[in-house]
JSON list of C-alpha atoms in Angstrom, two decimals:
[
{"chain": "E", "resi": 823, "resn": "UNK", "atom": "CA", "xyz": [-11.77, -125.21, 59.42]},
{"chain": "E", "resi": 824, "resn": "UNK", "atom": "CA", "xyz": [-15.01, -123.85, 60.87]},
{"chain": "E", "resi": 825, "resn": "UNK", "atom": "CA", "xyz": [-18.45, -124.21, 59.29]},
{"chain": "E", "resi": 826, "resn": "UNK", "atom": "CA", "xyz": [-18.34, -120.78, 57.63]},
{"chain": "E", "resi": 827, "resn": "UNK", "atom": "CA", "xyz": [-15.00, -121.53, 55.98]},
{"chain": "E", "resi": 828, "resn": "UNK", "atom": "CA", "xyz": [-16.20, -124.94, 54.81]},
{"chain": "E", "resi": 829, "resn": "UNK", "atom": "CA", "xyz": [-19.30, -123.34, 53.26]},
{"chain": "E", "resi": 830, "resn": "UNK", "atom": "CA", "xyz": [-17.24, -120.65, 51.55]},
{"chain": "E", "resi": 831, "resn": "UNK", "atom": "CA", "xyz": [-14.83, -123.19, 50.10]},
{"chain": "E", "resi": 832, "resn": "UNK", "atom": "CA", "xyz": [-17.64, -125.47, 48.91]},
{"chain": "E", "resi": 833, "resn": "UNK", "atom": "CA", "xyz": [-19.47, -122.50, 47.39]},
{"chain": "E", "resi": 834, "resn": "UNK", "atom": "CA", "xyz": [-16.38, -121.56, 45.39]},
{"chain": "E", "resi": 835, "resn": "UNK", "atom": "CA", "xyz": [-15.99, -125.15, 44.18]},
{"chain": "E", "resi": 836, "resn": "UNK", "atom": "CA", "xyz": [-19.63, -125.52, 43.17]},
{"chain": "E", "resi": 837, "resn": "UNK", "atom": "CA", "xyz": [-19.61, -122.09, 41.52]},
{"chain": "E", "resi": 838, "resn": "UNK", "atom": "CA", "xyz": [-16.50, -123.08, 39.56]},
{"chain": "E", "resi": 839, "resn": "UNK", "atom": "CA", "xyz": [-18.22, -126.26, 38.36]},
{"chain": "E", "resi": 840, "resn": "UNK", "atom": "CA", "xyz": [-21.37, -124.29, 37.50]},
{"chain": "E", "resi": 841, "resn": "UNK", "atom": "CA", "xyz": [-19.43, -121.65, 35.59]},
{"chain": "E", "resi": 842, "resn": "UNK", "atom": "CA", "xyz": [-17.47, -124.30, 33.72]},
{"chain": "E", "resi": 843, "resn": "UNK", "atom": "CA", "xyz": [-20.58, -126.17, 32.64]},
{"chain": "E", "resi": 844, "resn": "UNK", "atom": "CA", "xyz": [-22.65, -123.10, 31.75]},
{"chain": "E", "resi": 845, "resn": "UNK", "atom": "CA", "xyz": [-19.93, -121.54, 29.59]},
{"chain": "E", "resi": 846, "resn": "UNK", "atom": "CA", "xyz": [-18.49, -124.86, 28.41]},
{"chain": "E", "resi": 847, "resn": "UNK", "atom": "CA", "xyz": [-15.00, -123.65, 29.26]},
{"chain": "E", "resi": 848, "resn": "UNK", "atom": "CA", "xyz": [-12.96, -123.00, 32.36]},
{"chain": "E", "resi": 849, "resn": "UNK", "atom": "CA", "xyz": [-13.14, -119.51, 33.83]},
{"chain": "E", "resi": 850, "resn": "UNK", "atom": "CA", "xyz": [-10.26, -117.33, 32.67]},
{"chain": "E", "resi": 851, "resn": "UNK", "atom": "CA", "xyz": [-10.23, -114.49, 35.17]},
{"chain": "E", "resi": 852, "resn": "UNK", "atom": "CA", "xyz": [-10.55, -114.82, 38.95]},
{"chain": "E", "resi": 853, "resn": "UNK", "atom": "CA", "xyz": [-11.86, -111.26, 39.03]},
{"chain": "E", "resi": 854, "resn": "UNK", "atom": "CA", "xyz": [-14.72, -111.96, 36.58]},
{"chain": "E", "resi": 855, "resn": "UNK", "atom": "CA", "xyz": [-15.50, -115.30, 38.18]},
{"chain": "E", "resi": 856, "resn": "UNK", "atom": "CA", "xyz": [-15.77, -113.71, 41.62]},
{"chain": "E", "resi": 857, "resn": "UNK", "atom": "CA", "xyz": [-17.93, -110.85, 40.32]},
{"chain": "E", "resi": 858, "resn": "UNK", "atom": "CA", "xyz": [-20.28, -113.26, 38.54]},
{"chain": "E", "resi": 859, "resn": "UNK", "atom": "CA", "xyz": [-20.81, -115.35, 41.67]},
{"chain": "E", "resi": 860, "resn": "UNK", "atom": "CA", "xyz": [-20.72, -112.55, 44.25]},
{"chain": "E", "resi": 861, "resn": "UNK", "atom": "CA", "xyz": [-17.55, -113.87, 45.87]},
{"chain": "E", "resi": 862, "resn": "UNK", "atom": "CA", "xyz": [-15.04, -111.53, 47.47]},
{"chain": "E", "resi": 863, "resn": "UNK", "atom": "CA", "xyz": [-11.73, -111.96, 45.65]},
{"chain": "E", "resi": 864, "resn": "UNK", "atom": "CA", "xyz": [-9.92, -112.07, 49.00]},
{"chain": "E", "resi": 865, "resn": "UNK", "atom": "CA", "xyz": [-12.11, -115.01, 49.98]},
{"chain": "E", "resi": 866, "resn": "UNK", "atom": "CA", "xyz": [-11.19, -116.85, 46.79]},
{"chain": "E", "resi": 867, "resn": "UNK", "atom": "CA", "xyz": [-7.47, -116.36, 47.42]},
{"chain": "E", "resi": 868, "resn": "UNK", "atom": "CA", "xyz": [-7.88, -117.34, 51.06]},
{"chain": "E", "resi": 869, "resn": "UNK", "atom": "CA", "xyz": [-8.60, -120.91, 49.91]},
{"chain": "E", "resi": 870, "resn": "UNK", "atom": "CA", "xyz": [-7.17, -121.16, 46.41]},
{"chain": "E", "resi": 871, "resn": "UNK", "atom": "CA", "xyz": [-4.13, -119.77, 44.64]},
{"chain": "E", "resi": 872, "resn": "UNK", "atom": "CA", "xyz": [-5.48, -120.47, 41.16]},
{"chain": "E", "resi": 873, "resn": "UNK", "atom": "CA", "xyz": [-8.20, -122.21, 39.21]},
{"chain": "E", "resi": 874, "resn": "UNK", "atom": "CA", "xyz": [-5.94, -125.27, 39.00]},
{"chain": "E", "resi": 875, "resn": "UNK", "atom": "CA", "xyz": [-6.07, -125.49, 42.78]},
{"chain": "E", "resi": 876, "resn": "UNK", "atom": "CA", "xyz": [-9.87, -125.38, 42.62]},
{"chain": "E", "resi": 877, "resn": "UNK", "atom": "CA", "xyz": [-9.89, -128.21, 40.07]},
{"chain": "E", "resi": 878, "resn": "UNK", "atom": "CA", "xyz": [-7.72, -130.38, 42.29]},
{"chain": "E", "resi": 879, "resn": "UNK", "atom": "CA", "xyz": [-9.80, -129.76, 45.39]},
{"chain": "E", "resi": 880, "resn": "UNK", "atom": "CA", "xyz": [-12.95, -130.70, 43.50]},
{"chain": "E", "resi": 881, "resn": "UNK", "atom": "CA", "xyz": [-11.47, -134.15, 42.90]},
{"chain": "E", "resi": 882, "resn": "UNK", "atom": "CA", "xyz": [-10.41, -134.25, 46.56]},
{"chain": "E", "resi": 883, "resn": "UNK", "atom": "CA", "xyz": [-13.99, -133.43, 47.57]},
{"chain": "E", "resi": 884, "resn": "UNK", "atom": "CA", "xyz": [-15.29, -136.32, 45.47]},
{"chain": "E", "resi": 885, "resn": "UNK", "atom": "CA", "xyz": [-12.85, -138.64, 47.24]},
{"chain": "E", "resi": 886, "resn": "UNK", "atom": "CA", "xyz": [-13.67, -137.24, 50.71]},
{"chain": "E", "resi": 887, "resn": "UNK", "atom": "CA", "xyz": [-17.39, -137.60, 50.02]},
{"chain": "E", "resi": 888, "resn": "UNK", "atom": "CA", "xyz": [-16.95, -141.25, 49.06]},
{"chain": "E", "resi": 889, "resn": "UNK", "atom": "CA", "xyz": [-14.89, -141.98, 52.19]},
{"chain": "E", "resi": 890, "resn": "UNK", "atom": "CA", "xyz": [-17.42, -140.19, 54.36]},
{"chain": "E", "resi": 891, "resn": "UNK", "atom": "CA", "xyz": [-20.24, -142.29, 52.93]},
{"chain": "E", "resi": 892, "resn": "UNK", "atom": "CA", "xyz": [-18.28, -145.49, 53.48]},
{"chain": "E", "resi": 893, "resn": "UNK", "atom": "CA", "xyz": [-17.53, -144.65, 57.11]},
{"chain": "E", "resi": 894, "resn": "UNK", "atom": "CA", "xyz": [-21.26, -144.35, 57.76]},
{"chain": "E", "resi": 895, "resn": "UNK", "atom": "CA", "xyz": [-21.74, -148.00, 56.78]},
{"chain": "E", "resi": 896, "resn": "UNK", "atom": "CA", "xyz": [-21.72, -150.13, 59.93]},
{"chain": "E", "resi": 897, "resn": "UNK", "atom": "CA", "xyz": [-20.16, -153.20, 58.29]},
{"chain": "E", "resi": 898, "resn": "UNK", "atom": "CA", "xyz": [-17.42, -151.36, 56.42]},
{"chain": "E", "resi": 899, "resn": "UNK", "atom": "CA", "xyz": [-14.90, -151.54, 59.28]},
{"chain": "E", "resi": 900, "resn": "UNK", "atom": "CA", "xyz": [-15.31, -155.32, 59.54]},
{"chain": "E", "resi": 901, "resn": "UNK", "atom": "CA", "xyz": [-14.93, -155.94, 55.81]},
{"chain": "E", "resi": 902, "resn": "UNK", "atom": "CA", "xyz": [-11.95, -157.63, 54.20]},
{"chain": "E", "resi": 903, "resn": "UNK", "atom": "CA", "xyz": [-9.48, -155.39, 52.35]},
{"chain": "E", "resi": 904, "resn": "UNK", "atom": "CA", "xyz": [-10.86, -156.63, 49.04]},
{"chain": "E", "resi": 905, "resn": "UNK", "atom": "CA", "xyz": [-14.43, -155.79, 50.06]},
{"chain": "E", "resi": 906, "resn": "UNK", "atom": "CA", "xyz": [-13.30, -152.35, 51.29]},
{"chain": "E", "resi": 907, "resn": "UNK", "atom": "CA", "xyz": [-11.59, -151.61, 47.99]},
{"chain": "E", "resi": 908, "resn": "UNK", "atom": "CA", "xyz": [-14.58, -152.75, 45.96]},
{"chain": "E", "resi": 909, "resn": "UNK", "atom": "CA", "xyz": [-16.91, -150.72, 48.18]},
{"chain": "E", "resi": 910, "resn": "UNK", "atom": "CA", "xyz": [-14.70, -147.69, 47.71]},
{"chain": "E", "resi": 911, "resn": "UNK", "atom": "CA", "xyz": [-14.67, -148.08, 43.92]},
{"chain": "E", "resi": 912, "resn": "UNK", "atom": "CA", "xyz": [-18.43, -148.50, 43.80]},
{"chain": "E", "resi": 913, "resn": "UNK", "atom": "CA", "xyz": [-19.07, -145.52, 46.09]},
{"chain": "E", "resi": 914, "resn": "UNK", "atom": "CA", "xyz": [-16.51, -143.30, 44.37]},
{"chain": "E", "resi": 915, "resn": "UNK", "atom": "CA", "xyz": [-18.02, -143.99, 40.96]},
{"chain": "E", "resi": 916, "resn": "UNK", "atom": "CA", "xyz": [-21.48, -143.28, 42.34]},
{"chain": "E", "resi": 917, "resn": "UNK", "atom": "CA", "xyz": [-20.20, -139.89, 43.53]},
{"chain": "E", "resi": 918, "resn": "UNK", "atom": "CA", "xyz": [-18.73, -139.28, 40.09]},
{"chain": "E", "resi": 919, "resn": "UNK", "atom": "CA", "xyz": [-22.04, -140.20, 38.47]},
{"chain": "E", "resi": 920, "resn": "UNK", "atom": "CA", "xyz": [-23.75, -137.53, 40.55]},
{"chain": "E", "resi": 921, "resn": "UNK", "atom": "CA", "xyz": [-21.36, -135.06, 38.93]},
{"chain": "E", "resi": 922, "resn": "UNK", "atom": "CA", "xyz": [-21.40, -136.67, 35.50]},
{"chain": "E", "resi": 923, "resn": "UNK", "atom": "CA", "xyz": [-21.63, -133.49, 33.42]},
{"chain": "E", "resi": 924, "resn": "UNK", "atom": "CA", "xyz": [-18.59, -131.95, 35.08]},
{"chain": "E", "resi": 925, "resn": "UNK", "atom": "CA", "xyz": [-16.58, -135.19, 34.89]},
{"chain": "E", "resi": 926, "resn": "UNK", "atom": "CA", "xyz": [-17.35, -135.64, 31.19]},
{"chain": "E", "resi": 927, "resn": "UNK", "atom": "CA", "xyz": [-16.40, -132.03, 30.53]},
{"chain": "E", "resi": 928, "resn": "UNK", "atom": "CA", "xyz": [-13.08, -132.40, 32.35]},
{"chain": "E", "resi": 929, "resn": "UNK", "atom": "CA", "xyz": [-12.22, -135.64, 30.60]},
{"chain": "E", "resi": 930, "resn": "UNK", "atom": "CA", "xyz": [-13.12, -134.25, 27.17]},
{"chain": "E", "resi": 931, "resn": "UNK", "atom": "CA", "xyz": [-10.96, -131.10, 27.50]},
{"chain": "E", "resi": 932, "resn": "UNK", "atom": "CA", "xyz": [-7.53, -132.70, 27.67]},
{"chain": "E", "resi": 933, "resn": "UNK", "atom": "CA", "xyz": [-5.91, -134.17, 24.59]},
{"chain": "E", "resi": 934, "resn": "UNK", "atom": "CA", "xyz": [-3.51, -136.46, 26.39]},
{"chain": "E", "resi": 935, "resn": "UNK", "atom": "CA", "xyz": [-4.67, -138.92, 29.03]},
{"chain": "E", "resi": 936, "resn": "UNK", "atom": "CA", "xyz": [-1.72, -138.14, 31.30]},
{"chain": "E", "resi": 937, "resn": "UNK", "atom": "CA", "xyz": [-2.79, -134.50, 31.49]},
{"chain": "E", "resi": 938, "resn": "UNK", "atom": "CA", "xyz": [-6.17, -135.64, 32.75]},
{"chain": "E", "resi": 939, "resn": "UNK", "atom": "CA", "xyz": [-4.57, -137.66, 35.48]},
{"chain": "E", "resi": 940, "resn": "UNK", "atom": "CA", "xyz": [-2.63, -134.72, 36.93]},
{"chain": "E", "resi": 941, "resn": "UNK", "atom": "CA", "xyz": [-5.81, -133.44, 38.58]},
{"chain": "E", "resi": 942, "resn": "UNK", "atom": "CA", "xyz": [-6.19, -136.76, 40.38]},
{"chain": "E", "resi": 943, "resn": "UNK", "atom": "CA", "xyz": [-2.97, -136.39, 42.37]}
]
């Protein structure tokens, strides 16, 4: 993926989170969502087949961000597996804290805990 494509994909993800938090509900229509955020509908469908796909990639982005931060640490590669796991947990939860409003919204919308976990696949 080139820089332009990465920026487009991240813009769609951040716009989805913004829309969700501002309206306190998930967007319903891709058409309206794209119009509200000045996104070409073809661009949306280039990266995502549905809003569920966007939700899943948001979680993937949180994970990727945490891994990226860990790889920048010079001592991480020399750590024991236990230390690596603990570092990952700490870093991942710090990333989640930076997105606290969205995380709390997502976790509050589902009635059953197993439904919440499906986005974490």
